[in-house]
Amino acid sequence: MIEVKNISKTYKAGSELIKAVDGVDLKIDQGEFTSIVGHSGSGKTTLLSLIGGLTKPDSGTVVIDGTDLWSISDDDLSEFRNLKINFIYQFASLIPTLNVLENVMLPTAFSKSDEPFEDYARELIEMVKLTDKVNSFPSQLSGGQQRRVAIARAFINRPEIILADEPTGDLDEETESEILGLFHNMNENQKITFLIVTHSTDIARGCNKRYRMSQGVLKSE
Ligand SMILES: Nc1ncnc2c1ncn2[C@@H]1O[C@H](COP(=O)(O)OP(=O)(O)O)[C@@H](O)[C@H]1O
Ligand SMILES: [Mg+2]
């Protein structure tokens, strides 16, 4: 379970103070599928990075499965993150010199698990419908295909929580609905918890819980 209590984050831009996240409370149970919508600049990306332990809040707490993220050491925090959480960003950042299979498997290079990751990587590549591109390099793929590789990669370490920041932004409708189908499949079959920032009303409609963010403040819809 994710329990966010009264977190705030203010940025300094010159002499100006920007309250990007302003006293947000949020509770997400394991296996929930939650969306946040909001205008650009409303604080969505900042909130995801606070929840995912990438940015330290000025005040408030983020507790995930009983662990208060900002009360543990940096090393423990990165280990905790690696075990539990994965991010999907709007822009795929694939390694240009690695093929599709190698890109998807890259995160397992640091894994202590002895799971046969290649089989799972091939399964994920099939789920994102890129089996025929398994040996292709990123430069040989369309933008949408590259995004699907990045999405397959996000699941390889079997995270419990996926934090996705506009994962289908600027994708065509068909690809978006395929990716959405994959997310729901992962949510139902593997009980992965999803928190998705999105502009898509289709994505928001399929969520158990919906929130709107406005000027750093989160409200239930
Ligand atoms: N690193 C930063 N330094 C200064 N201001 C920032 C930084 N990151 C975000 N902001 C500001 O915080 C506000 C919220 O940004 P962001 O969380 O990216 O919103 P969203 O994802 O909803 O577009 C914006 O006004 C943005 O300009
Ligand atoms: Mg953003």
mmCIF file of C-alpha atoms and ligand atoms in Angstrom:
data_model
loop_
_atom_site.group_PDB
_atom_site.id
_atom_site.type_symbol
_atom_site.label_atom_id
_atom_site.label_comp_id
_atom_site.label_asym_id
_atom_site.label_seq_id
_atom_site.Cartn_x
_atom_site.Cartn_y
_atom_site.Cartn_z
ATOM 1 C CA MET A 1 0.000 0.000 0.000
ATOM 2 C CA ILE A 2 1.121 3.523 -0.815
ATOM 3 C CA GLU A 3 0.313 6.135 1.828
ATOM 4 C CA VAL A 4 1.126 9.727 1.019
ATOM 5 C CA LYS A 5 0.540 12.183 3.841
ATOM 6 C CA ASN A 6 0.486 15.920 3.376
ATOM 7 C CA ILE A 7 3.492 16.151 1.025
ATOM 8 C CA SER A 8 4.659 19.429 -0.415
ATOM 9 C CA LYS A 9 7.444 20.472 -2.744
ATOM 10 C CA THR A 10 8.410 24.029 -3.609
ATOM 11 C CA TYR A 11 10.927 24.938 -6.310
ATOM 12 C CA LYS A 12 12.918 28.138 -6.444
ATOM 13 C CA ALA A 13 13.106 29.746 -9.867
ATOM 14 C CA GLY A 14 15.216 32.880 -9.411
ATOM 15 C CA SER A 15 13.398 34.932 -6.795
ATOM 16 C CA GLU A 16 10.120 33.152 -7.456
ATOM 17 C CA LEU A 17 8.844 30.234 -5.386
ATOM 18 C CA ILE A 18 6.773 27.618 -7.210
ATOM 19 C CA LYS A 19 4.650 25.379 -5.056
ATOM 20 C CA ALA A 20 4.632 22.376 -7.405
ATOM 21 C CA VAL A 21 2.959 20.013 -4.924
ATOM 22 C CA ASP A 22 0.862 21.486 -2.151
ATOM 23 C CA GLY A 23 -0.240 19.301 0.757
ATOM 24 C CA VAL A 24 -1.164 16.138 -1.130
ATOM 25 C CA ASP A 25 -2.742 13.147 0.625
ATOM 26 C CA LEU A 26 -3.194 9.919 -1.294
ATOM 27 C CA LYS A 27 -3.775 6.290 -0.411
ATOM 28 C CA ILE A 28 -3.408 3.533 -2.977
ATOM 29 C CA ASP A 29 -4.064 -0.103 -2.122
ATOM 30 C CA GLN A 30 -2.084 -2.893 -3.682
ATOM 31 C CA GLY A 31 -3.465 -3.818 -7.086
ATOM 32 C CA GLU A 32 -5.346 -0.578 -7.627
ATOM 33 C CA PHE A 33 -5.381 1.179 -10.974
ATOM 34 C CA THR A 34 -5.334 4.925 -10.365
ATOM 35 C CA SER A 35 -5.164 7.889 -12.727
ATOM 36 C CA ILE A 36 -4.277 11.533 -12.294
ATOM 37 C CA VAL A 37 -5.256 14.107 -14.903
ATOM 38 C CA GLY A 38 -4.404 17.790 -14.922
ATOM 39 C CA HIS A 39 -3.085 20.650 -17.009
ATOM 40 C CA SER A 40 0.554 20.996 -17.849
ATOM 41 C CA GLY A 41 2.429 22.575 -14.928
ATOM 42 C CA SER A 42 -0.070 21.379 -12.307
ATOM 43 C CA GLY A 43 2.550 19.265 -10.493
ATOM 44 C CA LYS A 44 1.834 15.745 -11.774
ATOM 45 C CA THR A 45 5.406 14.798 -12.671
ATOM 46 C CA THR A 46 6.717 16.231 -9.409
ATOM 47 C CA LEU A 47 4.151 14.221 -7.459
ATOM 48 C CA LEU A 48 5.169 10.974 -9.213
ATOM 49 C CA SER A 49 8.822 11.572 -8.464
ATOM 50 C CA LEU A 50 8.027 12.291 -4.791
ATOM 51 C CA ILE A 51 5.996 9.076 -4.551
ATOM 52 C CA GLY A 52 8.656 7.065 -6.366
ATOM 53 C CA GLY A 53 11.418 8.241 -4.053
ATOM 54 C CA LEU A 54 13.326 10.237 -6.675
ATOM 55 C CA THR A 55 12.660 13.675 -5.155
ATOM 56 C CA LYS A 56 12.562 14.454 -1.454
ATOM 57 C CA PRO A 57 9.467 16.337 -0.296
ATOM 58 C CA ASP A 58 9.946 19.515 1.765
ATOM 59 C CA SER A 59 7.403 18.149 4.211
ATOM 60 C CA GLY A 60 5.104 15.187 4.619
ATOM 61 C CA THR A 61 5.704 11.450 4.301
ATOM 62 C CA VAL A 62 5.564 8.717 1.682
ATOM 63 C CA VAL A 63 5.118 5.253 3.199
ATOM 64 C CA ILE A 64 5.135 2.206 0.928
ATOM 65 C CA ASP A 65 4.303 -1.165 2.488
ATOM 66 C CA GLY A 66 5.292 0.173 5.874
ATOM 67 C CA THR A 67 8.591 1.757 4.788
ATOM 68 C CA ASP A 68 8.884 5.514 5.171
ATOM 69 C CA LEU A 69 10.954 6.302 2.054
ATOM 70 C CA TRP A 70 12.654 9.357 3.441
ATOM 71 C CA SER A 71 13.644 7.859 6.783
ATOM 72 C CA ILE A 72 15.967 5.202 5.325
ATOM 73 C CA SER A 73 19.507 5.568 3.940
ATOM 74 C CA ASP A 74 20.134 6.450 0.280
ATOM 75 C CA ASP A 75 21.407 2.924 -0.380
ATOM 76 C CA ASP A 76 18.371 1.325 1.217
ATOM 77 C CA LEU A 77 16.125 3.670 -0.715
ATOM 78 C CA SER A 78 17.648 2.743 -4.072
ATOM 79 C CA GLU A 79 17.432 -0.937 -3.236
ATOM 80 C CA PHE A 80 13.812 -0.514 -2.140
ATOM 81 C CA ARG A 81 13.032 1.335 -5.360
ATOM 82 C CA ASN A 82 14.732 -1.291 -7.515
ATOM 83 C CA LEU A 83 12.741 -4.070 -5.872
ATOM 84 C CA LYS A 84 9.319 -2.477 -5.929
ATOM 85 C CA ILE A 85 8.922 0.446 -8.268
ATOM 86 C CA ASN A 86 9.347 1.150 -11.925
ATOM 87 C CA PHE A 87 8.764 4.282 -13.933
ATOM 88 C CA ILE A 88 7.453 4.648 -17.468
ATOM 89 C CA TYR A 89 8.136 8.032 -18.981
ATOM 90 C CA GLN A 90 6.624 9.764 -21.956
ATOM 91 C CA PHE A 91 9.794 9.503 -23.982
ATOM 92 C CA ALA A 92 11.415 6.136 -24.438
ATOM 93 C CA SER A 93 15.105 6.169 -23.622
ATOM 94 C CA LEU A 94 16.465 3.090 -25.319
ATOM 95 C CA ILE A 95 20.143 2.293 -25.739
ATOM 96 C CA PRO A 96 20.824 2.758 -29.465
ATOM 97 C CA THR A 97 23.551 0.104 -29.643
ATOM 98 C CA LEU A 98 21.390 -2.641 -28.106
ATOM 99 C CA ASN A 99 18.671 -4.545 -29.951
ATOM 100 C CA VAL A 100 15.092 -4.878 -28.703
ATOM 101 C CA LEU A 101 15.734 -8.022 -26.654
ATOM 102 C CA GLU A 102 18.884 -6.559 -25.093
ATOM 103 C CA ASN A 103 17.117 -3.292 -24.258
ATOM 104 C CA VAL A 104 14.286 -5.125 -22.519
ATOM 105 C CA MET A 105 16.756 -7.263 -20.562
ATOM 106 C CA LEU A 106 19.063 -4.423 -19.596
ATOM 107 C CA PRO A 107 17.584 -3.802 -16.108
ATOM 108 C CA THR A 108 18.224 -7.440 -15.184
ATOM 109 C CA ALA A 109 21.974 -6.927 -15.519
ATOM 110 C CA PHE A 110 21.916 -5.649 -11.942
ATOM 111 C CA SER A 111 19.427 -8.184 -10.607
ATOM 112 C CA LYS A 112 20.368 -10.654 -7.910
ATOM 113 C CA SER A 113 17.574 -12.999 -8.984
ATOM 114 C CA ASP A 114 18.517 -16.102 -10.973
ATOM 115 C CA GLU A 115 15.252 -16.116 -12.890
ATOM 116 C CA PRO A 116 15.661 -16.968 -16.593
ATOM 117 C CA PHE A 117 14.942 -13.429 -17.730
ATOM 118 C CA GLU A 118 15.344 -14.058 -21.439
ATOM 119 C CA ASP A 119 12.164 -16.155 -21.605
ATOM 120 C CA TYR A 120 10.225 -13.492 -19.746
ATOM 121 C CA ALA A 121 11.720 -10.757 -21.948
ATOM 122 C CA ARG A 122 10.534 -12.617 -25.062
ATOM 123 C CA GLU A 123 7.086 -13.020 -23.492
ATOM 124 C CA LEU A 124 6.893 -9.277 -22.772
ATOM 125 C CA ILE A 125 8.068 -8.467 -26.303
ATOM 126 C CA GLU A 126 5.270 -10.654 -27.604
ATOM 127 C CA MET A 127 2.772 -8.843 -25.369
ATOM 128 C CA VAL A 128 3.768 -5.512 -26.902
ATOM 129 C CA LYS A 129 3.534 -7.166 -30.348
ATOM 130 C CA LEU A 130 7.153 -6.763 -31.366
ATOM 131 C CA THR A 131 8.210 -10.379 -31.763
ATOM 132 C CA ASP A 132 9.212 -9.723 -35.375
ATOM 133 C CA LYS A 133 11.491 -6.881 -34.195
ATOM 134 C CA VAL A 134 13.309 -8.726 -31.439
ATOM 135 C CA ASN A 135 16.698 -8.294 -33.141
ATOM 136 C CA SER A 136 16.073 -4.780 -34.468
ATOM 137 C CA PHE A 137 17.815 -1.693 -33.137
ATOM 138 C CA PRO A 138 15.954 1.399 -31.885
ATOM 139 C CA SER A 139 16.828 3.412 -35.017
ATOM 140 C CA GLN A 140 14.960 0.790 -37.057
ATOM 141 C CA LEU A 141 11.739 1.262 -35.053
ATOM 142 C CA SER A 142 8.959 3.853 -35.186
ATOM 143 C CA GLY A 143 8.398 6.125 -32.190
ATOM 144 C CA GLY A 144 5.415 4.044 -31.074
ATOM 145 C CA GLN A 145 7.419 0.824 -31.356
ATOM 146 C CA GLN A 146 10.252 2.319 -29.301
ATOM 147 C CA ARG A 147 7.718 3.259 -26.654
ATOM 148 C CA ARG A 148 6.431 -0.299 -26.569
ATOM 149 C CA VAL A 149 9.984 -1.578 -26.023
ATOM 150 C CA ALA A 150 10.369 0.822 -23.070
ATOM 151 C CA ILE A 151 7.069 -0.435 -21.666
ATOM 152 C CA ALA A 152 8.147 -4.078 -21.956
ATOM 153 C CA ARG A 153 11.406 -3.115 -20.221
ATOM 154 C CA ALA A 154 9.505 -1.569 -17.302
ATOM 155 C CA PHE A 155 8.004 -4.955 -16.415
ATOM 156 C CA ILE A 156 11.103 -7.155 -16.699
ATOM 157 C CA ASN A 157 12.133 -6.892 -13.052
ATOM 158 C CA ARG A 158 8.595 -7.715 -11.923
ATOM 159 C CA PRO A 159 7.927 -4.444 -10.101
ATOM 160 C CA GLU A 160 5.004 -4.265 -7.689
ATOM 161 C CA ILE A 161 4.276 -0.652 -8.559
ATOM 162 C CA ILE A 162 4.341 1.119 -11.932
ATOM 163 C CA LEU A 163 4.406 4.908 -11.956
ATOM 164 C CA ALA A 164 3.652 6.020 -15.500
ATOM 165 C CA ASP A 165 3.988 9.629 -16.643
ATOM 166 C CA GLU A 166 1.861 10.155 -19.761
ATOM 167 C CA PRO A 167 2.884 6.741 -21.090
ATOM 168 C CA THR A 168 0.737 6.991 -24.202
ATOM 169 C CA GLY A 169 1.146 10.694 -24.908
ATOM 170 C CA ASP A 170 1.332 11.294 -28.692
ATOM 171 C CA LEU A 171 0.684 7.650 -29.581
ATOM 172 C CA ASP A 172 -2.063 6.782 -32.056
ATOM 173 C CA GLU A 173 -5.364 5.477 -30.678
ATOM 174 C CA GLU A 174 -4.780 1.874 -31.652
ATOM 175 C CA THR A 175 -1.372 1.701 -29.975
ATOM 176 C CA GLU A 176 -2.755 3.478 -26.945
ATOM 177 C CA SER A 177 -5.529 0.959 -26.560
ATOM 178 C CA GLU A 178 -3.062 -1.936 -26.941
ATOM 179 C CA ILE A 179 -0.859 -0.512 -24.226
ATOM 180 C CA LEU A 180 -3.840 0.119 -22.028
ATOM 181 C CA GLY A 181 -4.873 -3.510 -22.540
ATOM 182 C CA LEU A 182 -1.390 -4.633 -21.513
ATOM 183 C CA PHE A 183 -1.540 -2.497 -18.349
ATOM 184 C CA HIS A 184 -4.917 -3.938 -17.383
ATOM 185 C CA ASN A 185 -3.650 -7.436 -18.066
ATOM 186 C CA MET A 186 -0.598 -6.859 -15.829
ATOM 187 C CA ASN A 187 -2.849 -5.317 -13.198
ATOM 188 C CA GLU A 188 -5.274 -8.236 -13.154
ATOM 189 C CA ASN A 189 -2.897 -11.161 -13.580
ATOM 190 C CA GLN A 190 0.106 -9.940 -11.620
ATOM 191 C CA LYS A 191 -1.615 -7.574 -9.191
ATOM 192 C CA ILE A 192 0.738 -4.778 -10.194
ATOM 193 C CA THR A 193 -0.353 -1.415 -8.775
ATOM 194 C CA PHE A 194 -0.597 1.351 -11.387
ATOM 195 C CA LEU A 195 -0.513 5.092 -10.903
ATOM 196 C CA ILE A 196 -0.855 6.758 -14.294
ATOM 197 C CA VAL A 197 -0.622 10.413 -15.174
ATOM 198 C CA THR A 198 -2.567 10.884 -18.371
ATOM 199 C CA HIS A 199 -4.423 13.230 -20.684
ATOM 200 C CA SER A 200 -6.374 10.326 -22.097
ATOM 201 C CA THR A 201 -10.000 10.092 -21.073
ATOM 202 C CA ASP A 202 -9.955 6.452 -22.237
ATOM 203 C CA ILE A 203 -7.237 5.599 -19.740
ATOM 204 C CA ALA A 204 -8.925 7.546 -16.961
ATOM 205 C CA ARG A 205 -12.249 5.859 -17.651
ATOM 206 C CA GLY A 206 -10.767 2.401 -17.032
ATOM 207 C CA CYS A 207 -9.342 3.279 -13.615
ATOM 208 C CA ASN A 208 -10.639 2.239 -10.172
ATOM 209 C CA LYS A 209 -9.776 5.653 -8.784
ATOM 210 C CA ARG A 210 -9.476 8.984 -10.518
ATOM 211 C CA TYR A 211 -7.876 12.204 -9.359
ATOM 212 C CA ARG A 212 -7.397 15.635 -10.820
ATOM 213 C CA MET A 213 -4.409 17.819 -10.073
ATOM 214 C CA SER A 214 -4.601 21.586 -10.196
ATOM 215 C CA GLN A 215 -1.922 24.017 -9.004
ATOM 216 C CA GLY A 216 -0.267 21.392 -6.846
ATOM 217 C CA VAL A 217 -3.488 20.267 -5.185
ATOM 218 C CA LEU A 218 -4.920 16.781 -5.726
ATOM 219 C CA LYS A 219 -8.668 16.189 -5.702
ATOM 220 C CA SER A 220 -10.647 12.980 -6.046
ATOM 221 C CA GLU A 221 -12.960 12.920 -9.088
HETATM 222 N N1 LIG B 1 13.323 21.200 -11.251
HETATM 223 C C1 LIG B 1 12.482 22.238 -11.250
HETATM 224 N N2 LIG B 1 12.909 23.485 -10.941
HETATM 225 C C2 LIG B 1 12.054 24.541 -10.904
HETATM 226 N N3 LIG B 1 10.742 24.433 -11.173
HETATM 227 C C3 LIG B 1 10.259 23.226 -11.488
HETATM 228 C C4 LIG B 1 11.090 22.059 -11.550
HETATM 229 N N4 LIG B 1 10.324 21.002 -11.894
HETATM 230 C C5 LIG B 1 9.078 21.469 -12.047
HETATM 231 N N5 LIG B 1 9.024 22.800 -11.801
HETATM 232 C C6 LIG B 1 7.805 23.659 -11.831
HETATM 233 O O1 LIG B 1 6.839 23.047 -10.967
HETATM 234 C C7 LIG B 1 5.542 23.121 -11.521
HETATM 235 C C8 LIG B 1 4.992 21.709 -11.695
HETATM 236 O O2 LIG B 1 5.728 21.022 -12.690
HETATM 237 P P1 LIG B 1 5.459 19.513 -13.112
HETATM 238 O O3 LIG B 1 5.457 18.682 -11.881
HETATM 239 O O4 LIG B 1 6.420 19.141 -14.168
HETATM 240 O O5 LIG B 1 3.973 19.594 -13.694
HETATM 241 P P2 LIG B 1 3.208 18.675 -14.765
HETATM 242 O O6 LIG B 1 3.882 17.344 -14.812
HETATM 243 O O7 LIG B 1 1.811 18.603 -14.252
HETATM 244 O O8 LIG B 1 3.275 19.388 -16.074
HETATM 245 C C9 LIG B 1 5.697 23.875 -12.847
HETATM 246 O O9 LIG B 1 5.402 25.231 -12.599
HETATM 247 C C10 LIG B 1 7.153 23.701 -13.198
HETATM 248 O O10 LIG B 1 7.621 24.775 -13.960
HETATM 249 MG MG MG B 2 4.637 16.303 -16.432
#
